[in-house]
Coordinates of C-alpha atoms in Angstrom, one line a residue:
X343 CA 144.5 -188.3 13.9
X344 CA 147.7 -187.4 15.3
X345 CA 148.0 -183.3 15.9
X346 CA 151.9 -182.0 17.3
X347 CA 151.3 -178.2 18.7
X348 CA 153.7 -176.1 20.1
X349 CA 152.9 -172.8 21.9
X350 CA 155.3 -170.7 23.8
X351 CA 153.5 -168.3 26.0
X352 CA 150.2 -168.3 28.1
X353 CA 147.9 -166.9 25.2
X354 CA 149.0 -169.2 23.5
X355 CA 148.7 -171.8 25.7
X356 CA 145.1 -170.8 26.1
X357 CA 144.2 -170.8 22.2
X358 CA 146.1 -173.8 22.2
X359 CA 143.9 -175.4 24.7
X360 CA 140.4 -174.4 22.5
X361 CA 141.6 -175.7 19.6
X362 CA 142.8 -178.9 21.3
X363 CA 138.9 -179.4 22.6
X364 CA 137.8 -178.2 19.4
X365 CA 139.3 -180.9 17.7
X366 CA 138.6 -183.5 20.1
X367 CA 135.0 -182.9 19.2
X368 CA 134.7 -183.7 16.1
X369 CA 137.6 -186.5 15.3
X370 CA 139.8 -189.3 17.5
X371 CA 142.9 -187.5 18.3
X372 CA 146.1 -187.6 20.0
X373 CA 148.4 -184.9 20.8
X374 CA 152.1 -184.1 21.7
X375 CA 154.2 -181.2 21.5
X376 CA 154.7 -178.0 23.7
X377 CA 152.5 -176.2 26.3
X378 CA 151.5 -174.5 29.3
X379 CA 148.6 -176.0 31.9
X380 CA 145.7 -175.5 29.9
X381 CA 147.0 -177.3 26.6
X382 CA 148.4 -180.4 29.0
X383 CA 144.9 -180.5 30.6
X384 CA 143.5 -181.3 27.1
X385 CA 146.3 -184.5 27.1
X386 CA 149.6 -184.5 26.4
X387 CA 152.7 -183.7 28.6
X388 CA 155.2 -181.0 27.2
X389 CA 158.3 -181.6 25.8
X390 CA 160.0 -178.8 28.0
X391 CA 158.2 -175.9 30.3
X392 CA 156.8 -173.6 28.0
X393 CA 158.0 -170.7 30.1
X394 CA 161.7 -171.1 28.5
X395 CA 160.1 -169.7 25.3
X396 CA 158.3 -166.6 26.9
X397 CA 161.0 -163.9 25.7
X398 CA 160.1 -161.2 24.0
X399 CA 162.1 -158.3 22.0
X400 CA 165.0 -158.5 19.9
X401 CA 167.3 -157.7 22.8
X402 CA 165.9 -159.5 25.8
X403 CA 166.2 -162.4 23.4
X404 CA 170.1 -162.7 23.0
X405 CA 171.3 -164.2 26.5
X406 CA 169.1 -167.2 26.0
X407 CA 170.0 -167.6 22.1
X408 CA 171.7 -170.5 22.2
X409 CA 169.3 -172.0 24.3
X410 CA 166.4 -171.4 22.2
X411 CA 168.2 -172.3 19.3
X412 CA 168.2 -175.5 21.4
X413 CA 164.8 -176.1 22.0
X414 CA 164.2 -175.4 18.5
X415 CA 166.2 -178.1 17.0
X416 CA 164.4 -180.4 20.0
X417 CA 161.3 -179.7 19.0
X418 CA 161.6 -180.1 15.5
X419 CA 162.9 -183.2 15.4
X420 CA 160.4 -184.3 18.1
X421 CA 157.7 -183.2 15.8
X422 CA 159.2 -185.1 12.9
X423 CA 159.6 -188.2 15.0
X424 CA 156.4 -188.2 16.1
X425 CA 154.9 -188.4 12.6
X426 CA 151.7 -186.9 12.9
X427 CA 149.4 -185.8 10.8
X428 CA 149.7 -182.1 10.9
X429 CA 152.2 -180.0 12.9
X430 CA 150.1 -176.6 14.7
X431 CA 152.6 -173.4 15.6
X432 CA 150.6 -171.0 18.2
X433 CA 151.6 -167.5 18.0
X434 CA 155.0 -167.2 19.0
X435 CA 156.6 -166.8 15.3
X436 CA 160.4 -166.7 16.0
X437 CA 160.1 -169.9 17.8
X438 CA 157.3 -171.7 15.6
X439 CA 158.5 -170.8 12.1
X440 CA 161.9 -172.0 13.0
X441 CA 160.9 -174.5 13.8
X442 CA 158.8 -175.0 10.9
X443 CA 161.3 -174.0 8.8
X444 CA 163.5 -177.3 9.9
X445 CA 160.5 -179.6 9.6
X446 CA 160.1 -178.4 6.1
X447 CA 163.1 -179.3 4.9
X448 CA 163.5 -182.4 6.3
X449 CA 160.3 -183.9 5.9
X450 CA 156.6 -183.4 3.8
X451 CA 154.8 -183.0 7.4
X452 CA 151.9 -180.3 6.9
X453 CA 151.9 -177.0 9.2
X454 CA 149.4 -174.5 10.5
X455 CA 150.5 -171.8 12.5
X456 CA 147.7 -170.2 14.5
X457 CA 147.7 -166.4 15.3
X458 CA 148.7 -164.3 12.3
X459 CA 152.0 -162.6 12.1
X460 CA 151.1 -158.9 12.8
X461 CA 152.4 -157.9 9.2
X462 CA 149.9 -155.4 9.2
X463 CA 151.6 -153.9 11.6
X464 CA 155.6 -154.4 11.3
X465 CA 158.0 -156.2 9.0
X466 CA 155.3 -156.6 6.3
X467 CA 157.7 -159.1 4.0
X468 CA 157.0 -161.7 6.9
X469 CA 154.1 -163.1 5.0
X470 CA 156.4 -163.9 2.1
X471 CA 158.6 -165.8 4.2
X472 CA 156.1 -167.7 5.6
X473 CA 154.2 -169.3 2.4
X474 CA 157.9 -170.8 1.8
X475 CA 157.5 -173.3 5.2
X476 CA 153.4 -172.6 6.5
X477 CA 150.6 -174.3 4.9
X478 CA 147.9 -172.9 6.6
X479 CA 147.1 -169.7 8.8
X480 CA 144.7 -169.1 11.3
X481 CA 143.4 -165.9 12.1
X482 CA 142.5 -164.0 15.4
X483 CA 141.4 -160.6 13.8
X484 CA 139.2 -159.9 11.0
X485 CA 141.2 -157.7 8.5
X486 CA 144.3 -160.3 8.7
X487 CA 143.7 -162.8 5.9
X488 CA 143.9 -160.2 2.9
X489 CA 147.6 -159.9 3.9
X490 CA 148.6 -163.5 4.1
X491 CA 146.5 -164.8 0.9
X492 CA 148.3 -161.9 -0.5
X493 CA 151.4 -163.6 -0.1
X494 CA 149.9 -167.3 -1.4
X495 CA 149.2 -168.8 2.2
X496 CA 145.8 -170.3 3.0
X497 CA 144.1 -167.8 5.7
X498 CA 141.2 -168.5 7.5
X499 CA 139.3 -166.1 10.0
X500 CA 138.8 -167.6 13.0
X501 CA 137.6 -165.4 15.5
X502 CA 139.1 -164.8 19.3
X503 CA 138.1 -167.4 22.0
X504 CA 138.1 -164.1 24.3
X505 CA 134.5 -163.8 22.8
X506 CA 133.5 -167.1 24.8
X507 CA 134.8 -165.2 28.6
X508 CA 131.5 -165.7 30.7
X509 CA 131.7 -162.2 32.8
X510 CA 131.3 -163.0 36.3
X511 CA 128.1 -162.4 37.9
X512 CA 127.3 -160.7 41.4
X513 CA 127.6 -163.5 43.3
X514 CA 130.7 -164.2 42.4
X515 CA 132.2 -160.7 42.5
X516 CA 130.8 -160.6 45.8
X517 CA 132.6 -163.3 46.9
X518 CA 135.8 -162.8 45.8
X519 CA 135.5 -159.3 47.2
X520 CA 134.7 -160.7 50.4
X521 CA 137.5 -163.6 50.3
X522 CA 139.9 -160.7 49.7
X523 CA 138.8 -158.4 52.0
X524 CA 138.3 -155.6 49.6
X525 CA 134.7 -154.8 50.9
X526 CA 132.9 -151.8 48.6
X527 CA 136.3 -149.9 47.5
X528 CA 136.9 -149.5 44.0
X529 CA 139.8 -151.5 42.5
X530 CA 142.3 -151.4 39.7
X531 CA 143.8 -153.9 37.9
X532 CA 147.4 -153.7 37.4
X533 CA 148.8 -156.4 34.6
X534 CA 152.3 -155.8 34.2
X535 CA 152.6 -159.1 31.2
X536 CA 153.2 -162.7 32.0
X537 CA 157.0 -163.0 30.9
X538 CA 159.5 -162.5 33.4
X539 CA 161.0 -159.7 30.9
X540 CA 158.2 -157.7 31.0
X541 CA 157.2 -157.8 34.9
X542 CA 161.0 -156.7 35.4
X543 CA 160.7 -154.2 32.8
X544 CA 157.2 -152.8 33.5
X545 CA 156.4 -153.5 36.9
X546 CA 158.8 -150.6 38.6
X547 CA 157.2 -148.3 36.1
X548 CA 153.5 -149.5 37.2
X549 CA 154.4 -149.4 41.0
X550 CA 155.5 -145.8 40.1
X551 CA 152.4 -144.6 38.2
X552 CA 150.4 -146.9 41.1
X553 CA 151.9 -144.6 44.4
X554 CA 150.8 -141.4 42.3
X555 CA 147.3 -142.9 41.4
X556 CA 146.5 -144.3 45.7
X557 CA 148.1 -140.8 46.9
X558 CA 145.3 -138.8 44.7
X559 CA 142.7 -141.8 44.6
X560 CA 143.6 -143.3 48.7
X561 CA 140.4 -145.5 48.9
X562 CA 141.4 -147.1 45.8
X563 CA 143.0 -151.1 46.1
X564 CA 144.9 -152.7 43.6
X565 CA 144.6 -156.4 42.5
X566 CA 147.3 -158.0 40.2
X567 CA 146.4 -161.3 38.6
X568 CA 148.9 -162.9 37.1
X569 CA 150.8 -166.4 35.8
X570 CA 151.4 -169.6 38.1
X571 CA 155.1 -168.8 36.1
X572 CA 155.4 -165.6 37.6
X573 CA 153.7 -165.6 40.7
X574 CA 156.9 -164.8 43.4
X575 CA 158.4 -162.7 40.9
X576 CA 155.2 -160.6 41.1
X577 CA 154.8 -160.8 44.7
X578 CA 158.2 -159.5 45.8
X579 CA 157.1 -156.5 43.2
X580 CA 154.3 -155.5 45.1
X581 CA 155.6 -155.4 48.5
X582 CA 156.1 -152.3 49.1
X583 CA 153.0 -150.9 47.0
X584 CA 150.1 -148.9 47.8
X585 CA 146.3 -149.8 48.1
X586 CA 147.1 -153.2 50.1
X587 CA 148.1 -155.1 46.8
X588 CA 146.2 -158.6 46.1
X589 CA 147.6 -161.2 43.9
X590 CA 145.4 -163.4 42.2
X591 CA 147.8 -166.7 40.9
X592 CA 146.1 -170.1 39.7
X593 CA 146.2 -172.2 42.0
X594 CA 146.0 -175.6 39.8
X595 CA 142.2 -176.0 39.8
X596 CA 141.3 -175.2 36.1
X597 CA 137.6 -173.8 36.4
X598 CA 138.1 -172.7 39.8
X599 CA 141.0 -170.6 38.6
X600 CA 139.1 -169.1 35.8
X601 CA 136.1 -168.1 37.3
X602 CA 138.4 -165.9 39.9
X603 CA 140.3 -164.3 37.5
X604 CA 136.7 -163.4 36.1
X605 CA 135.1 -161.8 39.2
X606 CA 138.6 -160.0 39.4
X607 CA 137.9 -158.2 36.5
X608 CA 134.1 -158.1 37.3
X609 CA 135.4 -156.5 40.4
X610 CA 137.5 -153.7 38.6
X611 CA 136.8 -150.2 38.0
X612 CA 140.0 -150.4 35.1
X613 CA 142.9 -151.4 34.5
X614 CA 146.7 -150.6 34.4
X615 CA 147.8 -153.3 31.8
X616 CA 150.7 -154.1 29.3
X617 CA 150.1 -154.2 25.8
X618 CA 149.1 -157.7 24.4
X619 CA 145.9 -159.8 24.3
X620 CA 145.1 -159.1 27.9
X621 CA 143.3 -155.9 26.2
X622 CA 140.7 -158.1 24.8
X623 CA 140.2 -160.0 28.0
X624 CA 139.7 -156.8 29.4
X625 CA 137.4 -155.3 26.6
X626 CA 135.2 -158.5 26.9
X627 CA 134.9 -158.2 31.0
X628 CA 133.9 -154.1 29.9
X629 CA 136.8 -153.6 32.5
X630 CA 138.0 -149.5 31.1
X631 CA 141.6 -149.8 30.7
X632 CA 145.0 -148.1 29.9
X633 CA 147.9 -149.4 27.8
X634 CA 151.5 -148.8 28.4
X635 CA 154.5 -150.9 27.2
X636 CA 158.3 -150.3 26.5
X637 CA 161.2 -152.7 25.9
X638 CA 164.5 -152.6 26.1
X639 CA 165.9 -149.1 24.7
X640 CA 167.6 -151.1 21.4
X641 CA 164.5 -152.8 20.6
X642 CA 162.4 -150.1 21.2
X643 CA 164.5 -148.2 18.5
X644 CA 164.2 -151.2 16.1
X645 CA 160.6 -151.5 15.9
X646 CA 159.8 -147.8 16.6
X647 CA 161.5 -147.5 13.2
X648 CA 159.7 -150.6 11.3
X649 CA 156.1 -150.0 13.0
X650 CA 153.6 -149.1 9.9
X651 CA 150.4 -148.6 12.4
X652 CA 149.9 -145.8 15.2
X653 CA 148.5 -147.9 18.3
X654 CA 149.6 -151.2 19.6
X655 CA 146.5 -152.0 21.1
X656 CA 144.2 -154.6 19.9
X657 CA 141.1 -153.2 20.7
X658 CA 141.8 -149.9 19.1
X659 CA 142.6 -151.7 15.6
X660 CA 140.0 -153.8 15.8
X661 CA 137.2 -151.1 16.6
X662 CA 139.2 -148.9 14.2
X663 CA 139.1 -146.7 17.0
X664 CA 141.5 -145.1 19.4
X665 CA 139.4 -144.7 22.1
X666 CA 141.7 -147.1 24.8
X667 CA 144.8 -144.5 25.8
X668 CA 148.9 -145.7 24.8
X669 CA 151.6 -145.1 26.6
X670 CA 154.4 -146.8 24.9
X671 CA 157.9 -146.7 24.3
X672 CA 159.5 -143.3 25.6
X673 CA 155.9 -142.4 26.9
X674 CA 155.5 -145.3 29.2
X675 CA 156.8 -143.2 32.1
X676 CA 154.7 -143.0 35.5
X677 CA 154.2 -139.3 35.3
X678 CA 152.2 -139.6 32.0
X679 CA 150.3 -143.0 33.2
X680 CA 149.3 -142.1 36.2
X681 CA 147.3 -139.2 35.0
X682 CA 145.9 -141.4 32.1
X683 CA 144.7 -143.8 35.0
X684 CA 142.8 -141.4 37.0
X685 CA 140.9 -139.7 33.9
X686 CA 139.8 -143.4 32.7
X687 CA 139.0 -143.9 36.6
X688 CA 136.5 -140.9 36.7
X689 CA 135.9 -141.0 32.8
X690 CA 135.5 -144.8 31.8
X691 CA 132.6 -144.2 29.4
X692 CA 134.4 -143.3 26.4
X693 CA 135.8 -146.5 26.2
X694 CA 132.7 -148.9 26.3
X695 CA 131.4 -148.8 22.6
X696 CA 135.0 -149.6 21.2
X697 CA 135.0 -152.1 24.0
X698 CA 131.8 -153.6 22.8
X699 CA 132.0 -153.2 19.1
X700 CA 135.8 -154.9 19.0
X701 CA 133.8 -158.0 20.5
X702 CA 131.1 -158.2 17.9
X703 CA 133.7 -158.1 15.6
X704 CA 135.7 -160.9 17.0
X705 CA 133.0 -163.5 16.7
X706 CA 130.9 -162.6 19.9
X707 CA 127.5 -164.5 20.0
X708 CA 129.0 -166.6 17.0
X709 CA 130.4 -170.6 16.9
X710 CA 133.3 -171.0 19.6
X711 CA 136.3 -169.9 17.8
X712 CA 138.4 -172.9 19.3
X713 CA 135.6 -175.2 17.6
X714 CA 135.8 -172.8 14.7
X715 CA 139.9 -173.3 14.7
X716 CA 138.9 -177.0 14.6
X717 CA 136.6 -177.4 12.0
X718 CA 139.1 -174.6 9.6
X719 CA 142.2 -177.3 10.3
X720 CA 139.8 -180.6 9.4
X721 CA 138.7 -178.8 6.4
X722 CA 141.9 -177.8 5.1
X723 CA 143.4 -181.5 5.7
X724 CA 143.8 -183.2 2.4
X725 CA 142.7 -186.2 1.3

């Protein structure tokens, strides 16, 4: 079996990566296509660093249009060259169902796109659009496939491989602790994304909200894990921050890499985080946390105006609770964070059963959703 996947950012270069295994499992495949570290480490080299495609908002999005548009003709034809037997899009939709869209119309190749469009949540007619060029959808949430078998696409729930996270146990906290001479004070997460956009964006705000939190909270260090991608870029940003700032990078050793960004957030009292699928990773670590995000002030307008739900945070929807604090868009300033920090600091309790319940509801104790992923693809196949 011959599988070409494309992802475009580092969840989806992790998904990517489970499905990949998953579907080495069961049948004899080979891959080729687009991804980060983790999908290469499951065999194939990428076309082109999947970092070029981590852009994200309408606005940010227009000085590397013509490159994109690029990459998106590459990749397409790539795909159809390679002639395989179905053609996997993770997440990133403006990329993958351009590209998808190309392949369509020049060839009969079948197409999966993994990660549901959030229609659900913006820009509903979406769905409609893609049962024109996507086959087949796979599904991280449990309330998504109504909306796309709604619009006549195949949609099966697959779960979240955040569910599979093994917490980190004492030991290990301990010794990261001790390797980063953080000793017994409490620590705070601070994850300001993992495009270059959003550190730039976010990251002046967080150092902001940060100074307020260590000059009420001084015992308090702060640990920022982040990207191999964005690693300087993230270390310049800290300098000149408070609490004796520790960044936790991969450093290329797979296992090794994950298990430290686990007792990282074993170590954590909360978290400071941008809004994405880091919540879950947090929610399934029962790291507390607090949500704020903003883009640039066109974008913001654009989708403040098109949004159809009232929290942007995954582990609110999915709990159907609204128990993890926002502060997005014109409320993502440090004077309103920092606040929000220190009450989930001293008040993190609140937050544990939505925490909890979101990962039952993702698949939590279930069949690894990569494997899951795998067996929905293979059973979908025709013929």
């Amino acid at each position: 079996m011959k599988v070409f996947v494309i992802a475009g950012e580092a969840s989806g270069d992790r998904l990517g990566a489970a499905l990949m295994a998953g579907l080495k499992s069961l049948t004899d495949v080979e891959f080729a296509g687009v991804g980060g570290d983790q999908m290469q480490a499951e065999g194939f080299t990428s076309l082109f660093p999947m970092e070029e495609l981590s852009v994200m908002g309408l606005v940010e999005i227009l000085p590397k249009y013509f490159s994109l548009k690029r990459r998106i003709r590459e990749t397409a034809q790539a795909a159809i060259d390679y002639a395989p037997d179905v053609v996997i899009g993770i997440d990133s939709p403006d990329f993958c169902l351009r590209v998808a869209k190309i392949i369509k119309d020049r060839s009969d190749l079948r197409i999966v796109h993994y990660v549901a469009p959030s229609v659900w949540a913006w820009r509903p007619k979406r769905a409609d659009k893609m049962a024109k060029v996507i086959d087949q959808v796979l599904a991280l949430l449990p309330f998504e496939p109504p909306y796309l078998e709604a619009a006549g696409v195949d949609c099966d729930f697959v779960g979240h491989p955040v569910v599979n996270d093994i917490p980190a146990s004492e030991a290990e906290i301990a010794a990261f602790r001790a390797d980063q001479g953080l000793d017994d004070a409490p620590v705070l997460l601070v994850l300001p994304g993992s495009r270059g956009s959003e550190v730039a964006r976010l990251g002046p705000i967080f150092g902001d909200a940060v100074r307020e939190v260590c000059a009420k909270r001084p015992d308090l260090r702060l640990v920022i894990p982040t990207v191999t991608a964005r690693a300087q870029q993230v270390t310049q940003l800290v300098a000149d921050w408070p609490g004796t700032p520790v960044v936790v990078a991969p450093t290329g050793q797979g296992d090794r890499d994950k298990r430290t960004k686990a007792a990282a957030f074993g170590a954590a009292q909360g978290a400071l985080a941008a809004s994405g699928t880091v919540s879950l990773e947090l929610a399934a670590a029962d790291t507390p946390m607090v949500i704020a995000y903003d883009a640039a002030w066109l974008t913001r307008e654009i989708i403040r105006r098109m949004l159809i739900i009232d929290t942007l945070t995954l582990v609110n929807l999915v709990s159907e609770t609204r128990a993890i604090p926002e502060f997005n868009g014109e409320r993502c300033r440090a004077e309103l964070i920092a606040p929000g920090v220190l009450d989930m600091l001293d008040n993190p309790g609140p937050q544990r059963d939505a925490m909890r319940l979101t990962m039952d509801r993702l698949g939590r104790g279930g069949e690894d959703p990569g494997l899951r992923a795998a067996r929905a693809v293979m059973k979908r196949m025709p013929g």
